[in-house]
Amino acid sequence: MNQKELEIYIHIPFCIKKCSYCDFLSAPATEQTVESYMAALFAEIGGRAKDYSDRTVTSIFIGGGTPSLLSGEQIGQLMDRIREQFAMAQDAEITMEVNPGTASAEKLRNFYTAGINRLSIGMQSAQAEELKNLGRIHDFEGFCQVYREAVEAGFTNINVDIMSGLPGQTLASYRDTLEKVLHLEPMPQHISAYSLIVEEGTPFARMAERGELQLPEEDTELAMYEETREILAKYGFHRYEISNYARDGYECLHNVGYWIRRDYLGFGIGAASLVDNVRFQNGRDLITYLENPQDCREEEQVLTEQEQMEETMFLGLRLIRGISYEQFEKQYGRSLPEVYGPVITQNIADGLLREYTEESGERFLALTEKGLDVSNYVMAQFLF
């Protein structure tokens, strides 16, 4: 097996309609456009793979947009192309995002047969009015049907996305959404619980500018945040990252890779990559990508050691486990206190960071519960 690990992200930029909160690179498209895009994607994968022959792929994440718009045959062809071009770990985690409004029992069976072994299903809410406000194309009953069909297809590793801080949402309605997710049969293995962020350029942002977006009060949002942690803990979910909860052994390997800066390679328009401390990104223009998918890189940044250390801190602190003192010193040849001593000391004194030692003797720096509540404030202090 090749020694160097690599993650792969594949961007499918198509959806039936944009949700009101979405600022991702996605849009509706014709069948012909989708077919042309898949051909371009295959060409990009084939053209780049030779540069990574010394790598073993440990995880794949197919995101969007709405990857579940694709047919089972298209996903099968995509997975075949990756297997042909890359060395794959036998236990590679292969995740695909699913919108309940675009999946069927047959599709899900075909996705499973193609080698997808983890699904991330975007439920967002169990409440009809909240889903309508979000612009989602499914209802809760439709989600439940897709969830059942995914289990019947053979999936044993399923994430469910939910959101808090939504227009019209109350603490009671959010608690009901949580409880309904936790009473699915079988219970999901992973839950991603995100707070709504009103992003520029979205319908929600325009509504907010006009004073038409009625969001929960700050105290209510805080209560939702606390309920998430408390209720999920009762049902056996541990929080391993700021917005992610898992049952033991079901943490998302791919996403953890982002937080610990594991190398990853992105394919498709707008897809970002990090390889050997170089960050680069594909262009966002669809026509340009279709014309020349093997020459679509637009941005490249060679990270200095200082930038690498900054990323190690503000990404690594997202993990509840935190950052290893030993790993930091091994990577940079300098100790954490040597580089960040005053910042660490001050935040420990303020109750925002803590130091602890695992049974193995390895020492870690991590956010406290109080620090998690103001994580962006703490992380910003590690920027030089």
Short mmCIF file of C-alpha atoms in Angstrom, two decimals:
data_model
loop_
_atom_site.label_atom_id
_atom_site.label_comp_id
_atom_site.label_asym_id
_atom_site.label_seq_id
_atom_site.Cartn_x
_atom_site.Cartn_y
_atom_site.Cartn_z
CA MET A 1 0.00 0.00 0.00
CA ASN A 2 1.25 3.49 -0.84
CA GLN A 3 2.32 5.37 2.27
CA LYS A 4 0.96 8.85 1.55
CA GLU A 5 -2.75 9.32 2.19
CA LEU A 6 -5.05 11.37 -0.04
CA GLU A 7 -8.69 12.38 0.22
CA ILE A 8 -10.79 13.15 -2.85
CA TYR A 9 -13.66 15.63 -3.11
CA ILE A 10 -15.91 15.64 -6.18
CA HIS A 11 -18.20 18.60 -6.82
CA ILE A 12 -21.53 18.04 -8.57
CA PRO A 13 -22.83 21.59 -9.10
CA PHE A 14 -26.41 20.81 -10.10
CA CYS A 15 -29.69 21.05 -8.20
CA ILE A 16 -33.39 21.24 -8.96
CA LYS A 17 -33.65 24.68 -7.35
CA LYS A 18 -31.49 26.80 -5.08
CA CYS A 19 -32.49 26.78 -1.41
CA SER A 20 -33.05 30.20 0.14
CA TYR A 21 -29.96 29.94 2.39
CA CYS A 22 -27.55 28.34 -0.11
CA ASP A 23 -24.42 30.13 -1.35
CA PHE A 24 -22.74 27.00 -2.73
CA LEU A 25 -21.66 26.81 -6.36
CA SER A 26 -24.78 25.15 -7.80
CA ALA A 27 -27.62 25.72 -10.25
CA PRO A 28 -30.29 23.82 -12.23
CA ALA A 29 -29.11 22.24 -15.50
CA THR A 30 -30.34 20.26 -18.50
CA GLU A 31 -29.61 16.56 -18.92
CA GLN A 32 -27.22 17.41 -21.75
CA THR A 33 -25.27 19.81 -19.52
CA VAL A 34 -25.03 17.17 -16.80
CA GLU A 35 -23.74 14.60 -19.31
CA SER A 36 -21.18 17.07 -20.65
CA TYR A 37 -20.06 17.87 -17.12
CA MET A 38 -19.60 14.20 -16.25
CA ALA A 39 -17.47 13.71 -19.37
CA ALA A 40 -15.35 16.71 -18.38
CA LEU A 41 -15.06 15.38 -14.82
CA PHE A 42 -13.84 12.00 -16.10
CA ALA A 43 -11.27 13.79 -18.26
CA GLU A 44 -10.03 15.88 -15.31
CA ILE A 45 -9.70 12.79 -13.11
CA GLY A 46 -7.80 10.92 -15.81
CA GLY A 47 -5.52 13.86 -16.54
CA ARG A 48 -4.50 14.52 -12.95
CA ALA A 49 -4.28 11.03 -11.50
CA LYS A 50 -0.76 10.33 -12.81
CA ASP A 51 0.61 13.05 -10.52
CA TYR A 52 -0.62 11.13 -7.47
CA SER A 53 0.50 7.59 -8.20
CA ASP A 54 2.34 7.53 -4.85
CA ARG A 55 -0.89 8.12 -2.92
CA THR A 56 -3.55 5.90 -1.40
CA VAL A 57 -7.09 7.29 -1.34
CA THR A 58 -8.57 6.88 2.14
CA SER A 59 -11.82 8.78 1.64
CA ILE A 60 -14.02 10.23 -1.10
CA PHE A 61 -16.77 12.81 -0.63
CA ILE A 62 -19.24 13.52 -3.45
CA GLY A 63 -20.88 16.85 -2.67
CA GLY A 64 -22.74 19.66 -4.37
CA GLY A 65 -25.19 20.88 -5.37
CA THR A 66 -27.17 17.69 -5.36
CA PRO A 67 -25.14 14.59 -6.29
CA SER A 68 -28.27 12.44 -5.91
CA LEU A 69 -29.62 14.11 -9.05
CA LEU A 70 -27.26 11.81 -10.93
CA SER A 71 -28.39 8.37 -12.01
CA GLY A 72 -27.07 5.20 -10.45
CA GLU A 73 -25.29 4.50 -13.73
CA GLN A 74 -23.50 7.88 -13.66
CA ILE A 75 -22.35 7.35 -10.06
CA GLY A 76 -21.20 3.86 -11.01
CA GLN A 77 -19.16 5.24 -13.92
CA LEU A 78 -17.66 7.91 -11.65
CA MET A 79 -16.59 5.36 -9.05
CA ASP A 80 -15.18 3.07 -11.75
CA ARG A 81 -13.11 5.94 -13.13
CA ILE A 82 -11.65 6.75 -9.70
CA ARG A 83 -10.81 3.10 -9.00
CA GLU A 84 -9.10 2.82 -12.39
CA GLN A 85 -6.95 5.91 -11.81
CA PHE A 86 -6.14 5.82 -8.08
CA ALA A 87 -4.92 3.31 -5.51
CA MET A 88 -7.79 2.86 -3.05
CA ALA A 89 -7.60 1.79 0.58
CA GLN A 90 -9.75 -1.30 1.14
CA ASP A 91 -11.63 0.43 3.96
CA ALA A 92 -11.96 3.82 2.21
CA GLU A 93 -14.90 5.89 3.41
CA ILE A 94 -17.00 6.95 0.40
CA THR A 95 -19.67 9.53 1.21
CA MET A 96 -22.37 10.96 -1.02
CA GLU A 97 -24.75 13.80 -0.23
CA VAL A 98 -28.42 13.05 -0.82
CA ASN A 99 -31.37 15.43 -1.14
CA PRO A 100 -34.50 13.47 -0.16
CA GLY A 101 -36.38 15.11 -3.03
CA THR A 102 -34.11 13.48 -5.64
CA ALA A 103 -33.61 9.92 -4.38
CA SER A 104 -35.52 6.69 -5.01
CA ALA A 105 -35.21 3.11 -3.79
CA GLU A 106 -33.69 2.05 -7.12
CA LYS A 107 -31.17 4.90 -7.13
CA LEU A 108 -30.12 4.16 -3.57
CA ARG A 109 -29.58 0.48 -4.38
CA ASN A 110 -27.47 1.49 -7.38
CA PHE A 111 -25.44 3.97 -5.32
CA TYR A 112 -24.71 1.21 -2.81
CA THR A 113 -23.74 -1.23 -5.55
CA ALA A 114 -21.43 1.42 -7.04
CA GLY A 115 -19.43 1.44 -3.79
CA ILE A 116 -20.91 4.37 -1.86
CA ASN A 117 -20.74 3.27 1.79
CA ARG A 118 -21.83 6.42 3.63
CA LEU A 119 -24.75 8.76 2.96
CA SER A 120 -25.26 12.32 4.18
CA ILE A 121 -28.98 13.09 3.90
CA GLY A 122 -30.09 16.73 4.07
CA MET A 123 -33.21 16.71 6.22
CA GLN A 124 -32.64 20.16 7.81
CA SER A 125 -35.97 20.20 9.68
CA ALA A 126 -38.96 17.98 10.44
CA GLN A 127 -41.36 20.93 10.30
CA ALA A 128 -43.34 21.61 7.11
CA GLU A 129 -43.32 25.40 7.46
CA GLU A 130 -39.61 25.56 8.21
CA LEU A 131 -38.78 23.39 5.18
CA LYS A 132 -40.98 25.65 3.04
CA ASN A 133 -39.18 28.74 4.35
CA LEU A 134 -35.84 27.14 3.49
CA GLY A 135 -36.98 26.41 -0.06
CA ARG A 136 -36.45 22.66 0.32
CA ILE A 137 -38.07 20.36 -2.24
CA HIS A 138 -38.98 17.60 0.23
CA ASP A 139 -41.19 17.18 3.29
CA PHE A 140 -40.52 15.16 6.44
CA GLU A 141 -42.53 12.18 5.20
CA GLY A 142 -40.42 12.13 2.03
CA PHE A 143 -37.25 12.21 4.08
CA CYS A 144 -38.45 9.28 6.21
CA GLN A 145 -39.20 7.24 3.10
CA VAL A 146 -35.75 7.90 1.63
CA TYR A 147 -34.13 7.06 4.97
CA ARG A 148 -35.98 3.72 5.12
CA GLU A 149 -35.05 2.95 1.52
CA ALA A 150 -31.38 3.77 2.22
CA VAL A 151 -31.34 1.31 5.13
CA GLU A 152 -33.08 -1.33 2.98
CA ALA A 153 -30.47 -0.74 0.24
CA GLY A 154 -27.76 -1.77 2.71
CA PHE A 155 -26.40 1.50 4.10
CA THR A 156 -25.21 1.19 7.70
CA ASN A 157 -23.43 4.55 7.97
CA ILE A 158 -25.87 7.45 7.52
CA ASN A 159 -25.54 11.09 8.52
CA VAL A 160 -28.54 13.38 8.86
CA ASP A 161 -28.15 17.15 8.51
CA ILE A 162 -30.31 19.41 10.68
CA MET A 163 -30.34 23.19 11.09
CA SER A 164 -31.15 25.59 13.91
CA GLY A 165 -31.82 29.32 13.99
CA LEU A 166 -34.27 29.09 11.08
CA PRO A 167 -36.99 31.60 10.17
CA GLY A 168 -40.09 30.77 12.17
CA GLN A 169 -38.30 28.17 14.28
CA THR A 170 -39.01 27.90 17.99
CA LEU A 171 -37.20 25.99 20.71
CA ALA A 172 -40.12 23.54 20.80
CA SER A 173 -40.09 22.95 17.03
CA TYR A 174 -36.33 22.43 17.03
CA ARG A 175 -36.56 19.98 19.93
CA ASP A 176 -39.25 18.11 17.99
CA THR A 177 -36.93 17.88 14.96
CA LEU A 178 -34.15 16.48 17.13
CA GLU A 179 -36.44 13.92 18.75
CA LYS A 180 -37.83 12.77 15.40
CA VAL A 181 -34.34 12.20 14.01
CA LEU A 182 -33.38 10.23 17.10
CA HIS A 183 -36.45 8.02 16.82
CA LEU A 184 -35.72 6.92 13.27
CA GLU A 185 -35.38 3.14 12.91
CA PRO A 186 -32.54 2.39 13.05
CA MET A 187 -31.08 5.49 14.66
CA PRO A 188 -28.60 7.38 12.42
CA GLN A 189 -24.91 6.87 13.09
CA HIS A 190 -24.03 10.56 12.68
CA ILE A 191 -25.78 13.93 12.99
CA SER A 192 -24.52 17.25 11.66
CA ALA A 193 -26.21 20.13 13.47
CA TYR A 194 -25.59 23.49 11.84
CA SER A 195 -26.71 26.97 12.82
CA LEU A 196 -28.12 29.04 9.97
CA ILE A 197 -25.67 31.60 8.61
CA VAL A 198 -27.20 34.24 6.35
CA GLU A 199 -24.71 34.39 3.48
CA GLU A 200 -24.32 37.32 1.11
CA GLY A 201 -26.06 36.98 -2.25
CA THR A 202 -28.71 34.51 -1.04
CA PRO A 203 -32.49 35.09 -0.98
CA PHE A 204 -32.28 35.12 2.83
CA ALA A 205 -29.71 37.93 2.69
CA ARG A 206 -31.99 39.99 0.45
CA MET A 207 -34.93 39.34 2.78
CA ALA A 208 -32.80 40.43 5.74
CA GLU A 209 -31.90 43.68 3.99
CA ARG A 210 -35.61 44.39 3.53
CA GLY A 211 -36.35 43.53 7.16
CA GLU A 212 -38.43 40.49 6.12
CA LEU A 213 -36.35 37.70 7.68
CA GLN A 214 -37.72 36.84 11.12
CA LEU A 215 -35.08 34.79 12.90
CA PRO A 216 -35.18 33.43 16.48
CA GLU A 217 -33.86 35.65 19.26
CA GLU A 218 -30.24 35.14 20.32
CA ASP A 219 -31.27 33.54 23.63
CA THR A 220 -33.45 31.05 21.76
CA GLU A 221 -30.59 30.16 19.41
CA LEU A 222 -28.31 29.60 22.40
CA ALA A 223 -30.92 27.34 23.98
CA MET A 224 -31.14 25.33 20.72
CA TYR A 225 -27.36 24.95 20.74
CA GLU A 226 -27.41 23.66 24.32
CA GLU A 227 -30.35 21.32 23.66
CA THR A 228 -28.46 19.80 20.73
CA ARG A 229 -25.51 18.88 22.91
CA GLU A 230 -27.60 17.63 25.84
CA ILE A 231 -30.19 15.61 23.94
CA LEU A 232 -27.72 13.97 21.56
CA ALA A 233 -25.50 12.99 24.50
CA LYS A 234 -28.46 11.20 26.12
CA TYR A 235 -28.85 9.11 22.96
CA GLY A 236 -25.20 8.08 22.83
CA PHE A 237 -23.79 10.65 20.42
CA HIS A 238 -20.48 12.28 21.27
CA ARG A 239 -19.52 15.66 19.92
CA TYR A 240 -16.20 15.34 18.10
CA GLU A 241 -16.27 18.62 16.12
CA ILE A 242 -18.05 21.92 16.65
CA SER A 243 -21.08 20.99 14.50
CA ASN A 244 -20.78 17.20 14.31
CA TYR A 245 -21.94 14.36 16.55
CA ALA A 246 -21.37 10.65 16.08
CA ARG A 247 -21.93 7.31 17.72
CA ASP A 248 -18.66 5.60 18.60
CA GLY A 249 -16.67 4.66 15.52
CA TYR A 250 -18.76 6.69 13.07
CA GLU A 251 -16.91 10.01 12.99
CA CYS A 252 -16.66 11.30 9.41
CA LEU A 253 -13.12 10.38 8.35
CA HIS A 254 -13.21 12.77 5.39
CA ASN A 255 -14.21 15.84 7.38
CA VAL A 256 -11.75 15.08 10.16
CA GLY A 257 -9.13 15.07 7.40
CA TYR A 258 -9.93 18.70 6.63
CA TRP A 259 -9.49 19.73 10.28
CA ILE A 260 -6.12 17.96 10.65
CA ARG A 261 -4.93 19.19 7.23
CA ARG A 262 -4.71 15.80 5.53
CA ASP A 263 -3.97 16.24 1.81
CA TYR A 264 -7.07 16.34 -0.37
CA LEU A 265 -7.70 16.73 -4.08
CA GLY A 266 -10.84 18.36 -5.48
CA PHE A 267 -12.39 17.66 -8.88
CA GLY A 268 -15.05 19.71 -10.65
CA ILE A 269 -15.77 23.43 -10.93
CA GLY A 270 -14.81 25.46 -7.88
CA ALA A 271 -13.31 22.43 -6.12
CA ALA A 272 -10.49 23.24 -3.69
CA SER A 273 -7.39 21.16 -2.94
CA LEU A 274 -4.55 21.00 -0.43
CA VAL A 275 -1.51 18.95 -1.44
CA ASP A 276 1.97 19.22 0.10
CA ASN A 277 1.08 22.57 1.71
CA VAL A 278 -0.06 24.09 -1.57
CA ARG A 279 -3.68 25.22 -1.76
CA PHE A 280 -5.27 25.51 -5.19
CA GLN A 281 -8.75 25.81 -6.62
CA ASN A 282 -10.51 25.12 -9.89
CA GLY A 283 -12.23 27.96 -11.71
CA ARG A 284 -15.94 28.48 -11.13
CA ASP A 285 -17.05 29.03 -14.74
CA LEU A 286 -18.91 26.02 -16.13
CA ILE A 287 -18.33 26.76 -19.83
CA THR A 288 -14.58 27.18 -19.34
CA TYR A 289 -14.45 23.93 -17.37
CA LEU A 290 -16.35 21.99 -20.03
CA GLU A 291 -13.99 23.27 -22.71
CA ASN A 292 -10.76 22.40 -20.90
CA PRO A 293 -11.23 20.42 -17.67
CA GLN A 294 -7.55 19.44 -17.44
CA ASP A 295 -6.42 23.07 -17.31
CA CYS A 296 -8.95 24.64 -14.97
CA ARG A 297 -6.81 25.64 -11.99
CA GLU A 298 -7.13 29.35 -11.28
CA GLU A 299 -5.78 29.98 -7.80
CA GLU A 300 -2.63 28.62 -6.17
CA GLN A 301 -1.09 29.50 -2.83
CA VAL A 302 2.13 28.00 -1.52
CA LEU A 303 1.69 28.15 2.25
CA THR A 304 4.51 29.52 4.36
CA GLU A 305 5.34 27.73 7.60
CA GLN A 306 3.61 30.55 9.47
CA GLU A 307 0.43 30.02 7.45
CA GLN A 308 0.64 26.27 8.01
CA MET A 309 0.84 26.82 11.77
CA GLU A 310 -2.12 29.21 11.66
CA GLU A 311 -4.19 26.63 9.80
CA THR A 312 -3.14 23.89 12.21
CA MET A 313 -4.51 25.98 15.06
CA PHE A 314 -7.76 27.41 13.71
CA LEU A 315 -8.72 24.18 11.95
CA GLY A 316 -7.50 21.80 14.64
CA LEU A 317 -9.32 23.60 17.44
CA ARG A 318 -12.61 22.78 15.71
CA LEU A 319 -12.07 19.22 16.90
CA ILE A 320 -13.19 18.55 20.46
CA ARG A 321 -10.02 16.52 20.95
CA GLY A 322 -7.98 19.59 20.07
CA ILE A 323 -4.34 19.80 18.99
CA SER A 324 -1.52 17.50 20.03
CA TYR A 325 1.52 19.22 21.55
CA GLU A 326 3.71 16.37 20.35
CA GLN A 327 2.39 16.39 16.78
CA PHE A 328 2.78 20.16 16.50
CA GLU A 329 6.42 20.01 17.62
CA LYS A 330 7.13 17.02 15.37
CA GLN A 331 5.71 18.89 12.37
CA TYR A 332 7.24 22.31 12.92
CA GLY A 333 10.29 21.71 15.08
CA ARG A 334 9.00 24.23 17.64
CA SER A 335 6.80 23.70 20.66
CA LEU A 336 3.30 25.12 20.95
CA PRO A 337 4.25 27.28 23.97
CA GLU A 338 7.27 28.58 22.07
CA VAL A 339 5.08 29.82 19.20
CA TYR A 340 1.82 30.66 20.98
CA GLY A 341 2.68 30.80 24.70
CA PRO A 342 1.03 34.14 25.65
CA VAL A 343 -2.15 33.40 23.67
CA ILE A 344 -2.48 29.95 25.24
CA THR A 345 -1.81 31.23 28.76
CA GLN A 346 -4.37 34.04 28.45
CA ASN A 347 -7.12 31.82 27.03
CA ILE A 348 -6.56 29.16 29.67
CA ALA A 349 -6.84 31.88 32.32
CA ASP A 350 -10.07 33.07 30.67
CA GLY A 351 -11.48 29.55 30.77
CA LEU A 352 -11.63 29.25 26.97
CA LEU A 353 -8.84 26.69 26.45
CA ARG A 354 -7.75 23.66 28.48
CA GLU A 355 -4.76 21.35 28.51
CA TYR A 356 -5.14 17.64 29.17
CA THR A 357 -3.20 14.40 28.83
CA GLU A 358 -4.55 11.19 27.28
CA GLU A 359 -3.82 7.76 28.77
CA SER A 360 -1.07 7.34 26.18
CA GLY A 361 0.72 10.33 27.69
CA GLU A 362 0.06 12.57 24.70
CA ARG A 363 -0.79 16.16 25.66
CA PHE A 364 -3.51 18.22 23.97
CA LEU A 365 -4.78 21.78 23.81
CA ALA A 366 -8.54 22.06 23.30
CA LEU A 367 -11.45 24.45 23.60
CA THR A 368 -13.48 24.28 26.81
CA GLU A 369 -17.29 24.25 26.71
CA LYS A 370 -17.15 27.99 27.26
CA GLY A 371 -14.54 28.30 24.51
CA LEU A 372 -16.70 26.33 22.06
CA ASP A 373 -19.41 28.97 22.49
CA VAL A 374 -17.00 31.67 21.26
CA SER A 375 -14.77 29.51 19.07
CA ASN A 376 -14.28 32.08 16.31
CA TYR A 377 -13.01 34.61 18.87
CA VAL A 378 -10.49 32.12 20.27
CA MET A 379 -9.30 30.88 16.89
CA ALA A 380 -8.75 34.40 15.59
CA GLN A 381 -6.13 34.94 18.27
CA PHE A 382 -3.89 32.32 16.68
CA LEU A 383 -3.50 34.35 13.49
CA PHE A 384 -0.14 36.10 13.53
#
